[in-house]
PDB file of C-alpha atoms in Angstrom:
ATOM      1  CA  MET D   1      10.099  60.395  -7.087  1.00 53.00           C
ATOM      2  CA  ARG D   2       7.894  58.499  -8.426  1.00 59.00           C
ATOM      3  CA  GLY D   3      10.442  56.671 -10.433  1.00 59.00           C
ATOM      4  CA  SER D   4      12.872  56.583  -8.017  1.00 65.00           C
ATOM      5  CA  THR D   5      10.420  54.596  -5.780  1.00 66.00           C
ATOM      6  CA  ILE D   6       9.322  52.187  -8.867  1.00 65.00           C
ATOM      7  CA  MET D   7      13.751  51.813  -9.125  1.00 68.00           C
ATOM      8  CA  TRP D   8      14.001  51.194  -5.782  1.00 67.00           C
ATOM      9  CA  PHE D   9      10.996  48.541  -5.599  1.00 68.00           C
ATOM     10  CA  ALA D  10      12.997  46.745  -8.572  1.00 69.00           C
ATOM     11  CA  ARG D  11      15.707  46.245  -6.574  1.00 74.00           C
ATOM     12  CA  ASP D  12      14.159  45.024  -3.981  1.00 78.00           C
ATOM     13  CA  ILE D  13      11.943  42.445  -5.937  1.00 77.00           C
ATOM     14  CA  ASN D  14      14.887  41.066  -7.787  1.00 79.00           C
ATOM     15  CA  ARG D  15      16.616  40.728  -3.986  1.00 81.00           C
ATOM     16  CA  ILE D  16      13.723  39.003  -2.884  1.00 80.00           C
ATOM     17  CA  ARG D  17      13.585  37.159  -6.109  1.00 81.00           C
ATOM     18  CA  ARG D  18      17.159  35.951  -5.871  1.00 82.00           C
ATOM     19  CA  VAL D  19      16.665  35.091  -1.693  1.00 81.00           C
ATOM     20  CA  PHE D  20      13.541  33.490  -2.452  1.00 82.00           C
ATOM     21  CA  ALA D  21      15.279  31.523  -5.708  1.00 83.00           C
ATOM     22  CA  GLY D  22      18.524  30.316  -3.225  1.00 83.00           C
ATOM     23  CA  ALA D  23      15.894  29.177  -0.727  1.00 84.00           C
ATOM     24  CA  GLY D  24      14.128  27.450  -2.836  1.00 82.00           C
ATOM     25  CA  ILE D  25      17.280  25.752  -4.024  1.00 85.00           C
ATOM     26  CA  ALA D  26      18.453  24.567  -0.823  1.00 84.00           C
ATOM     27  CA  LEU D  27      15.078  23.234   0.300  1.00 84.00           C
ATOM     28  CA  LEU D  28      15.224  21.247  -3.501  1.00 83.00           C
ATOM     29  CA  THR D  29      18.847  19.826  -1.935  1.00 80.00           C
ATOM     30  CA  VAL D  30      17.535  19.100   0.938  1.00 77.00           C
ATOM     31  CA  MET D  31      14.152  17.313  -0.119  1.00 73.00           C
ATOM     32  CA  PHE D  32      15.836  15.535  -2.654  1.00 70.00           C
ATOM     33  CA  GLY D  33      17.713  13.944  -0.236  1.00 66.00           C
ATOM     34  CA  VAL D  34      15.638  13.188   1.628  1.00 62.00           C
ATOM     35  CA  HIS D  35      13.282  11.420  -1.007  1.00 60.00           C
ATOM     36  CA  LEU D  36      16.369   9.249  -2.118  1.00 55.00           C
ATOM     37  CA  ALA D  37      17.434   8.359   1.393  1.00 55.00           C
ATOM     38  CA  TYR D  38      13.836   6.903   1.423  1.00 53.00           C
ATOM     39  CA  ALA D  39      12.899   5.905  -1.842  1.00 55.00           C
ATOM     40  CA  GLY D  40      13.078   2.578  -2.768  1.00 53.00           C
ATOM     41  CA  LYS D  41      13.102   1.061   0.675  1.00 75.00           C
ATOM     42  CA  TRP D  42      11.417  -0.471   3.379  1.00 90.00           C
ATOM     43  CA  LEU D  43      10.891   2.107   6.599  1.00 91.00           C
ATOM     44  CA  PRO D  44      11.873   0.458  10.000  1.00 94.00           C
ATOM     45  CA  LEU D  45       8.361   0.162  11.488  1.00 95.00           C
ATOM     46  CA  ASN D  46       9.440   2.741  13.739  1.00 94.00           C
ATOM     47  CA  LYS D  47       9.841   5.481  10.947  1.00 92.00           C
ATOM     48  CA  ASP D  48       6.443   4.166   8.827  1.00 91.00           C
ATOM     49  CA  GLY D  49       4.033   7.210  11.034  1.00 91.00           C
ATOM     50  CA  LEU D  50       1.580   4.328  12.350  1.00 94.00           C
ATOM     51  CA  HIS D  51       3.714   2.393  15.456  1.00 96.00           C
ATOM     52  CA  ASP D  52       4.066   4.255  18.583  1.00 96.00           C
ATOM     53  CA  ARG D  53       7.861   4.538  19.040  1.00 95.00           C
ATOM     54  CA  ARG D  54       6.836   4.340  22.945  1.00 95.00           C
ATOM     55  CA  SER D  55       5.492   0.970  21.831  1.00 94.00           C
ATOM     56  CA  PRO D  56       7.430  -1.788  23.672  1.00 92.00           C
ATOM     57  CA  GLY D  57       6.869  -4.619  21.182  1.00 92.00           C
ATOM     58  CA  LEU D  58       8.037  -2.732  18.613  1.00 93.00           C
ATOM     59  CA  GLU D  59      11.495  -4.245  18.847  1.00 92.00           C
ATOM     60  CA  LEU D  60      10.876  -7.596  18.528  1.00 95.00           C
ATOM     61  CA  LEU D  61       8.389  -7.489  15.993  1.00 97.00           C
ATOM     62  CA  GLN D  62      10.035  -8.368  11.950  1.00 96.00           C
ATOM     63  CA  SER D  63      11.046  -5.187   9.570  1.00 95.00           C
ATOM     64  CA  PRO D  64       9.951  -5.027   6.096  1.00 95.00           C
ATOM     65  CA  GLU D  65      13.576  -4.813   5.231  1.00 95.00           C
ATOM     66  CA  ALA D  66      14.170  -8.218   6.464  1.00 95.00           C
ATOM     67  CA  ALA D  67      10.938 -10.254   5.553  1.00 96.00           C
ATOM     68  CA  LEU D  68      10.920  -8.388   2.055  1.00 96.00           C
ATOM     69  CA  GLY D  69      14.564  -7.357   1.343  1.00 95.00           C
ATOM     70  CA  SER D  70      15.619 -11.066  -0.374  1.00 95.00           C
ATOM     71  CA  LEU D  71      12.263 -11.239  -2.423  1.00 97.00           C
ATOM     72  CA  PRO D  72      12.171 -10.981  -6.106  1.00 96.00           C
ATOM     73  CA  THR D  73      11.624  -6.602  -6.538  1.00 94.00           C
ATOM     74  CA  ASP D  74       8.752  -4.723  -8.331  1.00 93.00           C
ATOM     75  CA  THR D  75       8.550  -1.083  -8.341  1.00 90.00           C
ATOM     76  CA  ALA D  76       5.050  -0.483  -6.843  1.00 88.00           C
ATOM     77  CA  GLY D  77       3.095  -1.633  -3.869  1.00 90.00           C
ATOM     78  CA  ASN D  78       5.376  -3.588  -1.428  1.00 92.00           C
ATOM     79  CA  LYS D  79       8.222  -3.646  -3.746  1.00 92.00           C
ATOM     80  CA  VAL D  80       7.872  -7.029  -3.821  1.00 95.00           C
ATOM     81  CA  ASP D  81       6.827  -9.297  -7.147  1.00 96.00           C
ATOM     82  CA  TRP D  82       4.518 -11.636  -5.173  1.00 97.00           C
ATOM     83  CA  SER D  83       4.113 -13.881  -7.777  1.00 96.00           C
ATOM     84  CA  ARG D  84       6.911 -14.476  -8.624  1.00 97.00           C
ATOM     85  CA  ALA D  85       8.352 -14.857  -4.655  1.00 98.00           C
ATOM     86  CA  MET D  86       5.774 -17.575  -4.249  1.00 97.00           C
ATOM     87  CA  ASP D  87       6.182 -19.382  -8.348  1.00 96.00           C
ATOM     88  CA  GLU D  88       9.951 -19.663  -7.445  1.00 97.00           C
ATOM     89  CA  ARG D  89       9.181 -20.850  -4.338  1.00 97.00           C
ATOM     90  CA  LEU D  90      10.583 -18.342  -2.029  1.00 98.00           C
ATOM     91  CA  ILE D  91       7.770 -17.982   0.331  1.00 98.00           C
ATOM     92  CA  LYS D  92       5.393 -20.655   1.142  1.00 96.00           C
ATOM     93  CA  PRO D  93       2.442 -19.626   2.572  1.00 97.00           C
ATOM     94  CA  ARG D  94      -0.288 -22.286   3.366  1.00 96.00           C
ATOM     95  CA  ALA D  95      -3.630 -22.769   1.845  1.00 96.00           C
ATOM     96  CA  ALA D  96      -5.068 -23.539   4.656  1.00 96.00           C
ATOM     97  CA  LEU D  97      -4.652 -23.055   8.632  1.00 94.00           C
ATOM     98  CA  ALA D  98      -4.151 -27.217   9.253  1.00 90.00           C
ATOM     99  CA  GLY D  99      -2.890 -29.551   6.525  1.00 86.00           C
ATOM    100  CA  ASP D 100      -2.247 -29.708   3.263  1.00 84.00           C
ATOM    101  CA  LYS D 101      -5.177 -28.263   1.287  1.00 85.00           C
ATOM    102  CA  THR D 102      -5.235 -28.952  -2.385  1.00 89.00           C
ATOM    103  CA  VAL D 103      -6.043 -25.854  -3.901  1.00 91.00           C
ATOM    104  CA  GLN D 104      -8.381 -24.837  -6.805  1.00 89.00           C
ATOM    105  CA  VAL D 105      -6.285 -23.213  -9.768  1.00 95.00           C
ATOM    106  CA  LEU D 106      -8.039 -22.617 -12.510  1.00 96.00           C
ATOM    107  CA  ASP D 107      -6.100 -21.850 -15.967  1.00 97.00           C
ATOM    108  CA  LEU D 108      -8.625 -19.441 -17.140  1.00 96.00           C
ATOM    109  CA  ASN D 109      -8.093 -16.044 -18.850  1.00 96.00           C
ATOM    110  CA  ILE D 110     -10.822 -13.745 -19.593  1.00 96.00           C
ATOM    111  CA  ILE D 111     -10.807 -10.827 -21.843  1.00 95.00           C
ATOM    112  CA  MET D 112     -12.318  -7.658 -20.816  1.00 95.00           C
ATOM    113  CA  SER D 113     -12.929  -5.465 -24.179  1.00 93.00           C
ATOM    114  CA  ASP D 114     -15.301  -2.642 -23.363  1.00 92.00           C
ATOM    115  CA  THR D 115     -12.385  -0.195 -22.610  1.00 93.00           C
ATOM    116  CA  ALA D 116     -13.094   3.052 -23.907  1.00 90.00           C
ATOM    117  CA  GLY D 117     -10.047   3.039 -26.685  1.00 89.00           C
ATOM    118  CA  HIS D 118      -7.500   0.989 -23.541  1.00 93.00           C
ATOM    119  CA  PRO D 119      -5.630  -1.640 -24.508  1.00 96.00           C
ATOM    120  CA  ASN D 120      -8.080  -4.209 -23.809  1.00 96.00           C
ATOM    121  CA  VAL D 121      -7.930  -6.289 -20.183  1.00 97.00           C
ATOM    122  CA  LEU D 122      -6.779  -9.553 -19.773  1.00 97.00           C
ATOM    123  CA  PHE D 123      -7.547 -11.139 -16.272  1.00 97.00           C
ATOM    124  CA  PRO D 124      -5.374 -14.409 -15.374  1.00 97.00           C
ATOM    125  CA  HIS D 125      -7.562 -16.845 -13.232  1.00 97.00           C
ATOM    126  CA  LYS D 126      -4.651 -18.931 -12.709  1.00 97.00           C
ATOM    127  CA  VAL D 127      -2.216 -16.076 -10.245  1.00 97.00           C
ATOM    128  CA  HIS D 128      -6.099 -15.303  -8.692  1.00 98.00           C
ATOM    129  CA  THR D 129      -6.460 -17.952  -7.879  1.00 97.00           C
ATOM    130  CA  GLN D 130      -3.251 -19.491  -6.494  1.00 97.00           C
ATOM    131  CA  TRP D 131      -3.280 -16.826  -3.581  1.00 97.00           C
ATOM    132  CA  LEU D 132      -7.610 -17.476  -3.811  1.00 97.00           C
ATOM    133  CA  ASP D 133     -10.574 -19.082  -3.345  1.00 96.00           C
ATOM    134  CA  CYS D 134     -12.963 -18.831  -5.904  1.00 96.00           C
ATOM    135  CA  ALA D 135     -15.834 -17.955  -3.247  1.00 96.00           C
ATOM    136  CA  ASN D 136     -13.809 -14.424  -2.606  1.00 97.00           C
ATOM    137  CA  CYS D 137     -15.014 -12.808  -5.869  1.00 97.00           C
ATOM    138  CA  HIS D 138     -17.818 -14.731  -6.770  1.00 96.00           C
ATOM    139  CA  GLU D 139     -20.263 -14.576  -6.332  1.00 94.00           C
ATOM    140  CA  SER D 140     -20.786 -11.522  -4.431  1.00 94.00           C
ATOM    141  CA  LEU D 141     -17.882  -8.920  -6.493  1.00 95.00           C
ATOM    142  CA  PHE D 142     -18.190 -10.660  -9.719  1.00 97.00           C
ATOM    143  CA  LYS D 143     -20.513 -13.192 -11.601  1.00 97.00           C
ATOM    144  CA  SER D 144     -18.923 -16.288 -12.566  1.00 95.00           C
ATOM    145  CA  LYS D 145     -20.943 -15.367 -16.272  1.00 94.00           C
ATOM    146  CA  THR D 146     -19.133 -13.417 -18.483  1.00 90.00           C
ATOM    147  CA  GLY D 147     -19.491  -9.885 -18.357  1.00 89.00           C
ATOM    148  CA  ALA D 148     -22.336 -10.339 -16.327  1.00 94.00           C
ATOM    149  CA  THR D 149     -20.939  -7.669 -14.204  1.00 95.00           C
ATOM    150  CA  PRO D 150     -20.490  -3.245 -15.070  1.00 94.00           C
ATOM    151  CA  VAL D 151     -16.854  -3.358 -13.781  1.00 95.00           C
ATOM    152  CA  SER D 152     -15.532   0.250 -14.960  1.00 93.00           C
ATOM    153  CA  MET D 153     -12.666   2.308 -13.497  1.00 92.00           C
ATOM    154  CA  GLY D 154     -15.107   4.270 -11.447  1.00 90.00           C
ATOM    155  CA  SER D 155     -16.125   1.102  -9.703  1.00 91.00           C
ATOM    156  CA  ILE D 156     -12.678   0.244  -9.038  1.00 91.00           C
ATOM    157  CA  LEU D 157     -11.502   3.610  -7.859  1.00 87.00           C
ATOM    158  CA  ARG D 158     -14.307   3.481  -5.156  1.00 87.00           C
ATOM    159  CA  GLY D 159     -12.504   0.228  -4.198  1.00 88.00           C
ATOM    160  CA  GLU D 160     -14.932  -2.375  -5.978  1.00 91.00           C
ATOM    161  CA  HIS D 161     -14.535  -4.865  -8.464  1.00 94.00           C
ATOM    162  CA  CYS D 162     -11.025  -5.413  -8.680  1.00 94.00           C
ATOM    163  CA  GLY D 163     -10.163  -2.414  -6.733  1.00 92.00           C
ATOM    164  CA  VAL D 164     -11.056  -4.878  -2.976  1.00 92.00           C
ATOM    165  CA  CYS D 165      -8.017  -5.857  -3.753  1.00 93.00           C
ATOM    166  CA  HIS D 166      -6.053  -3.805  -6.049  1.00 93.00           C
ATOM    167  CA  GLY D 167      -4.877  -0.628  -4.507  1.00 89.00           C
ATOM    168  CA  ALA D 168      -4.910  -1.442  -1.399  1.00 90.00           C
ATOM    169  CA  VAL D 169      -2.847  -5.129  -1.011  1.00 93.00           C
ATOM    170  CA  ALA D 170      -2.789  -6.009  -4.815  1.00 94.00           C
ATOM    171  CA  PHE D 171      -0.626  -3.978  -6.908  1.00 93.00           C
ATOM    172  CA  PRO D 172      -1.919  -0.711  -6.938  1.00 90.00           C
ATOM    173  CA  LEU D 173      -3.842   1.260  -9.653  1.00 90.00           C
ATOM    174  CA  THR D 174      -0.968   2.921 -11.126  1.00 88.00           C
ATOM    175  CA  GLU D 175      -0.002   0.204 -13.266  1.00 91.00           C
ATOM    176  CA  CYS D 176      -2.402   0.563 -16.194  1.00 93.00           C
ATOM    177  CA  ARG D 177      -0.665  -1.819 -18.216  1.00 94.00           C
ATOM    178  CA  ARG D 178      -0.736  -4.462 -15.943  1.00 95.00           C
ATOM    179  CA  CYS D 179      -4.414  -5.191 -16.800  1.00 97.00           C
ATOM    180  CA  HIS D 180      -4.878  -3.550 -20.713  1.00 97.00           C
ATOM    181  CA  THR D 181      -2.117  -5.530 -22.330  1.00 96.00           C
ATOM    182  CA  LEU D 182      -4.070  -6.494 -25.107  1.00 95.00           C
ATOM    183  CA  PRO D 183      -3.727  -3.799 -28.207  1.00 92.00           C
ATOM    184  CA  HIS D 184      -7.750  -4.019 -29.739  1.00 87.00           C
ATOM    185  CA  ASP D 185      -6.708  -5.500 -33.093  1.00 81.00           C
ATOM    186  CA  SER D 186      -5.008  -8.645 -31.361  1.00 73.00           C
TER     187      SER D 186
ATOM    188  CA  MET C   1      16.998  38.040 -17.913  1.00 50.00           C
ATOM    189  CA  GLN C   2      17.944  37.023 -14.356  1.00 54.00           C
ATOM    190  CA  ALA C   3      14.652  37.413 -13.363  1.00 55.00           C
ATOM    191  CA  THR C   4      13.100  34.576 -15.461  1.00 54.00           C
ATOM    192  CA  ILE C   5      15.719  32.591 -14.962  1.00 52.00           C
ATOM    193  CA  HIS C   6      14.887  33.196 -11.055  1.00 57.00           C
ATOM    194  CA  ILE C   7      11.324  32.669 -11.590  1.00 54.00           C
ATOM    195  CA  THR C   8      11.986  29.160 -13.634  1.00 55.00           C
ATOM    196  CA  LYS C   9      13.602  27.771 -10.473  1.00 58.00           C
ATOM    197  CA  LEU C  10      11.214  29.199  -8.606  1.00 59.00           C
ATOM    198  CA  ARG C  11       8.363  27.050 -10.531  1.00 63.00           C
ATOM    199  CA  LEU C  12      10.317  23.716  -8.715  1.00 61.00           C
ATOM    200  CA  LEU C  13       8.481  24.610  -5.344  1.00 59.00           C
ATOM    201  CA  PRO C  14       5.770  23.499  -5.854  1.00 60.00           C
ATOM    202  CA  VAL C  15       7.259  20.229  -6.763  1.00 56.00           C
ATOM    203  CA  ALA C  16       9.850  20.038  -3.751  1.00 54.00           C
ATOM    204  CA  MET C  17       6.602  20.616  -1.804  1.00 59.00           C
ATOM    205  CA  LEU C  18       5.213  17.629  -3.032  1.00 56.00           C
ATOM    206  CA  LEU C  19       8.581  16.128  -2.660  1.00 52.00           C
ATOM    207  CA  LEU C  20       8.956  16.885   1.002  1.00 51.00           C
ATOM    208  CA  VAL C  21       5.015  16.274   2.160  1.00 50.00           C
ATOM    209  CA  GLY C  22       5.580  12.540   0.059  1.00 48.00           C
ATOM    210  CA  SER C  23       8.868  11.627   2.044  1.00 47.00           C
ATOM    211  CA  ALA C  24       7.497  13.059   5.323  1.00 47.00           C
ATOM    212  CA  ALA C  25       3.701  11.552   5.288  1.00 56.00           C
ATOM    213  CA  VAL C  26       3.018   8.141   6.692  1.00 64.00           C
ATOM    214  CA  ARG C  27       4.842   6.078   4.992  1.00 80.00           C
ATOM    215  CA  ALA C  28       3.386   2.878   6.246  1.00 88.00           C
ATOM    216  CA  GLU C  29       4.371  -0.225   4.157  1.00 91.00           C
ATOM    217  CA  PHE C  30       1.563  -0.948   1.401  1.00 92.00           C
ATOM    218  CA  GLY C  31      -1.628  -2.457   2.154  1.00 93.00           C
ATOM    219  CA  ASP C  32      -1.158  -1.875   6.556  1.00 93.00           C
ATOM    220  CA  ILE C  33      -4.116  -1.652   8.114  1.00 94.00           C
ATOM    221  CA  VAL C  34      -4.886   0.041  10.582  1.00 94.00           C
ATOM    222  CA  LEU C  35      -7.568  -2.037  13.503  1.00 95.00           C
ATOM    223  CA  ASN C  36      -9.606   1.161  16.080  1.00 96.00           C
ATOM    224  CA  ASN C  37     -12.799  -0.036  16.494  1.00 94.00           C
ATOM    225  CA  VAL C  38     -12.680  -0.720  19.781  1.00 95.00           C
ATOM    226  CA  SER C  39      -9.175  -0.427  21.042  1.00 96.00           C
ATOM    227  CA  GLU C  40      -9.047   3.215  22.439  1.00 96.00           C
ATOM    228  CA  GLN C  41     -12.111   2.890  23.892  1.00 96.00           C
ATOM    229  CA  GLN C  42     -10.818   0.166  25.663  1.00 95.00           C
ATOM    230  CA  GLY C  43      -7.810   1.613  26.568  1.00 96.00           C
ATOM    231  CA  MET C  44      -5.301  -0.088  23.994  1.00 96.00           C
ATOM    232  CA  ARG C  45      -2.986   1.227  21.565  1.00 97.00           C
ATOM    233  CA  PRO C  46      -4.801   1.066  18.021  1.00 97.00           C
ATOM    234  CA  VAL C  47      -3.863  -2.820  15.654  1.00 97.00           C
ATOM    235  CA  ILE C  48      -1.107  -2.138  12.791  1.00 96.00           C
ATOM    236  CA  PHE C  49      -1.639  -5.822  10.763  1.00 96.00           C
ATOM    237  CA  GLN C  50       0.844  -5.790   7.928  1.00 96.00           C
ATOM    238  CA  HIS C  51      -0.614  -7.963   5.076  1.00 96.00           C
ATOM    239  CA  TRP C  52       2.902  -8.474   4.243  1.00 96.00           C
ATOM    240  CA  PHE C  53       4.194 -10.271   6.712  1.00 97.00           C
ATOM    241  CA  HIS C  54       0.843 -12.697   6.532  1.00 98.00           C
ATOM    242  CA  ARG C  55       0.864 -13.145   2.990  1.00 97.00           C
ATOM    243  CA  ILE C  56       4.097 -14.419   3.522  1.00 98.00           C
ATOM    244  CA  ARG C  57       2.794 -17.095   5.891  1.00 97.00           C
ATOM    245  CA  PHE C  58      -0.566 -17.681   4.495  1.00 97.00           C
ATOM    246  CA  GLN C  59      -2.592 -17.463   1.547  1.00 97.00           C
ATOM    247  CA  CYS C  60      -5.581 -14.699   1.069  1.00 97.00           C
ATOM    248  CA  ARG C  61      -7.679 -17.512   0.748  1.00 97.00           C
ATOM    249  CA  VAL C  62      -7.211 -18.993   4.317  1.00 97.00           C
ATOM    250  CA  CYS C  63      -8.254 -15.682   6.407  1.00 97.00           C
ATOM    251  CA  HIS C  64     -10.277 -13.750   3.977  1.00 97.00           C
ATOM    252  CA  ASN C  65     -12.068 -17.425   3.099  1.00 96.00           C
ATOM    253  CA  GLU C  66     -11.312 -19.994   6.332  1.00 96.00           C
ATOM    254  CA  LEU C  67     -10.904 -16.924   9.750  1.00 97.00           C
ATOM    255  CA  LYS C  68     -14.119 -15.161   7.569  1.00 96.00           C
ATOM    256  CA  PHE C  69     -12.297 -12.147   7.041  1.00 96.00           C
ATOM    257  CA  GLU C  70     -14.256  -9.715   4.924  1.00 95.00           C
ATOM    258  CA  MET C  71     -12.271  -8.222   2.686  1.00 93.00           C
ATOM    259  CA  ARG C  72     -12.786  -4.072   3.479  1.00 90.00           C
ATOM    260  CA  VAL C  73     -11.037  -3.312   6.265  1.00 90.00           C
ATOM    261  CA  GLY C  74     -13.362  -2.258   9.556  1.00 88.00           C
ATOM    262  CA  ALA C  75     -16.625  -4.658   8.357  1.00 92.00           C
ATOM    263  CA  THR C  76     -15.387  -7.712  10.942  1.00 94.00           C
ATOM    264  CA  GLN C  77     -15.958  -6.882  13.600  1.00 93.00           C
ATOM    265  CA  VAL C  78     -12.695  -8.659  16.290  1.00 95.00           C
ATOM    266  CA  THR C  79     -13.251  -8.706  19.796  1.00 95.00           C
ATOM    267  CA  MET C  80     -10.786  -9.903  22.583  1.00 96.00           C
ATOM    268  CA  ASP C  81     -13.481 -12.290  23.321  1.00 96.00           C
ATOM    269  CA  GLN C  82     -13.800 -13.442  19.547  1.00 96.00           C
ATOM    270  CA  ILE C  83      -9.874 -14.011  19.610  1.00 97.00           C
ATOM    271  CA  SER C  84      -9.588 -15.652  23.108  1.00 96.00           C
ATOM    272  CA  GLN C  85     -11.914 -18.275  21.699  1.00 96.00           C
ATOM    273  CA  GLY C  86     -10.133 -18.892  18.982  1.00 96.00           C
ATOM    274  CA  ARG C  87     -11.230 -16.801  16.071  1.00 96.00           C
ATOM    275  CA  PHE C  88     -10.141 -14.783  13.524  1.00 97.00           C
ATOM    276  CA  CYS C  89      -6.807 -13.527  15.138  1.00 97.00           C
ATOM    277  CA  GLY C  90      -6.942 -16.140  17.651  1.00 97.00           C
ATOM    278  CA  ALA C  91      -7.037 -19.153  15.496  1.00 97.00           C
ATOM    279  CA  CYS C  92      -3.497 -18.442  15.159  1.00 97.00           C
ATOM    280  CA  HIS C  93      -2.287 -16.153  18.038  1.00 97.00           C
ATOM    281  CA  ASN C  94      -2.966 -19.178  20.458  1.00 95.00           C
ATOM    282  CA  GLY C  95       0.278 -19.853  21.279  1.00 95.00           C
ATOM    283  CA  GLU C  96       0.621 -23.270  18.424  1.00 94.00           C
ATOM    284  CA  ILE C  97       1.039 -21.271  15.305  1.00 94.00           C
ATOM    285  CA  ALA C  98       1.123 -17.645  16.577  1.00 96.00           C
ATOM    286  CA  TRP C  99       2.014 -15.654  19.629  1.00 96.00           C
ATOM    287  CA  THR C 100      -1.199 -15.842  22.554  1.00 96.00           C
ATOM    288  CA  VAL C 101      -3.207 -13.303  22.705  1.00 94.00           C
ATOM    289  CA  GLU C 102      -1.622 -12.022  26.383  1.00 95.00           C
ATOM    290  CA  ASN C 103       1.587 -10.567  24.407  1.00 96.00           C
ATOM    291  CA  CYS C 104      -0.795  -7.608  23.531  1.00 96.00           C
ATOM    292  CA  ASP C 105       1.928  -5.010  22.834  1.00 95.00           C
ATOM    293  CA  LEU C 106       2.929  -6.950  19.957  1.00 97.00           C
ATOM    294  CA  CYS C 107      -0.329  -6.438  18.061  1.00 97.00           C
ATOM    295  CA  HIS C 108      -1.532  -3.259  19.998  1.00 97.00           C
ATOM    296  CA  THR C 109       1.439  -1.140  18.607  1.00 97.00           C
ATOM    297  CA  GLY C 110      -0.602   1.792  16.570  1.00 97.00           C
ATOM    298  CA  LYS C 111       0.287   5.338  17.242  1.00 96.00           C
ATOM    299  CA  PRO C 112      -2.999   6.879  19.195  1.00 96.00           C
ATOM    300  CA  GLY C 113      -5.617   8.628  17.549  1.00 95.00           C
ATOM    301  CA  LEU C 114      -5.283   6.573  13.892  1.00 95.00           C
ATOM    302  CA  THR C 115      -8.085   5.269  12.452  1.00 92.00           C
ATOM    303  CA  THR C 116      -9.750   2.303  11.428  1.00 92.00           C
ATOM    304  CA  LYS C 117      -8.418   2.592   7.690  1.00 89.00           C
ATOM    305  CA  ILE C 118      -6.461   0.590   5.318  1.00 88.00           C
ATOM    306  CA  GLN C 119      -2.603   2.621   4.785  1.00 81.00           C
ATOM    307  CA  GLY C 120      -0.080   2.026   2.366  1.00 68.00           C
ATOM    308  CA  GLY C 121       0.753   3.915  -0.490  1.00 55.00           C
ATOM    309  CA  HIS C 122      -1.639   3.754  -3.795  1.00 52.00           C
ATOM    310  CA  GLU C 123       1.923   5.438  -5.743  1.00 49.00           C
ATOM    311  CA  THR C 124       4.588   3.929  -7.557  1.00 46.00           C
ATOM    312  CA  LYS C 125       8.073   4.867  -8.736  1.00 46.00           C
ATOM    313  CA  GLY C 126       8.288   2.184 -11.083  1.00 42.00           C
ATOM    314  CA  PRO C 127       7.920   2.439 -15.550  1.00 43.00           C
ATOM    315  CA  GLY C 128       4.203   0.591 -15.034  1.00 43.00           C
ATOM    316  CA  ILE C 129       2.847   4.168 -15.968  1.00 39.00           C
ATOM    317  CA  TRP C 130       5.240   5.252 -18.934  1.00 38.00           C
TER     318      TRP C 130
END
């Protein structure tokens, strides 16, 4: 009696497993399809989860694909290489509301070497000052004196220091090696 | 043996679930911002501010230095009165550079109930992390 119950249970559990495995594979296929359909593309505004589809102004707004589709591609963030887009003058963002403001570009690299075994960080002022004024970072986020501001990945992940922009509007914190570029012995 | 194979397949399920969550959740564009400090209290949809649209046309310094927008979502209290007086969004949205404040529905496009925060993914799908 007991033996046959175990046999029945064993047979049944196998059947359940088969059903679950079948359903799992079907689900996986569907999910993968959905993922492929959206991966690497910009969603239209009415599918981004933020815009209200009933909003009457929605159809008048530019779609991300129309604006970003022709710019140099990247793998993270907006999937646009913004610096290259500006360097190649594919976009010409104004430096001031009115008039021709002369932008103060500083070509000065800072090396941060207290990186706990990770490659050193090379911070290029140049690409940052092409977009930002000195006052955006100095003296509030960073002291001008090199090394005077205690920056850590902890503070960055909390959205301080580099994390004010990186992970929010500039390339995200998953891109470790875009900052940690210099081997320690270089 | 058969059961082992099935169990191996079942192990893929959590991965698949993650993929689905990633696909079905909010997929706002990187850097999209919801502004809802006062909108819904005043009976309007939240504002969706899109960095990608604006940075094509203006460098960061214009809004975050010249116009005095803090680099922290919601830290700058923006009201329609200030905008009408030409401050913050109103520096451009005045009918000369961009559309005027009468076009409420072009900025107030967000789903009801969204909270003020920065949206968009922190994820990457590229080789940068490999």
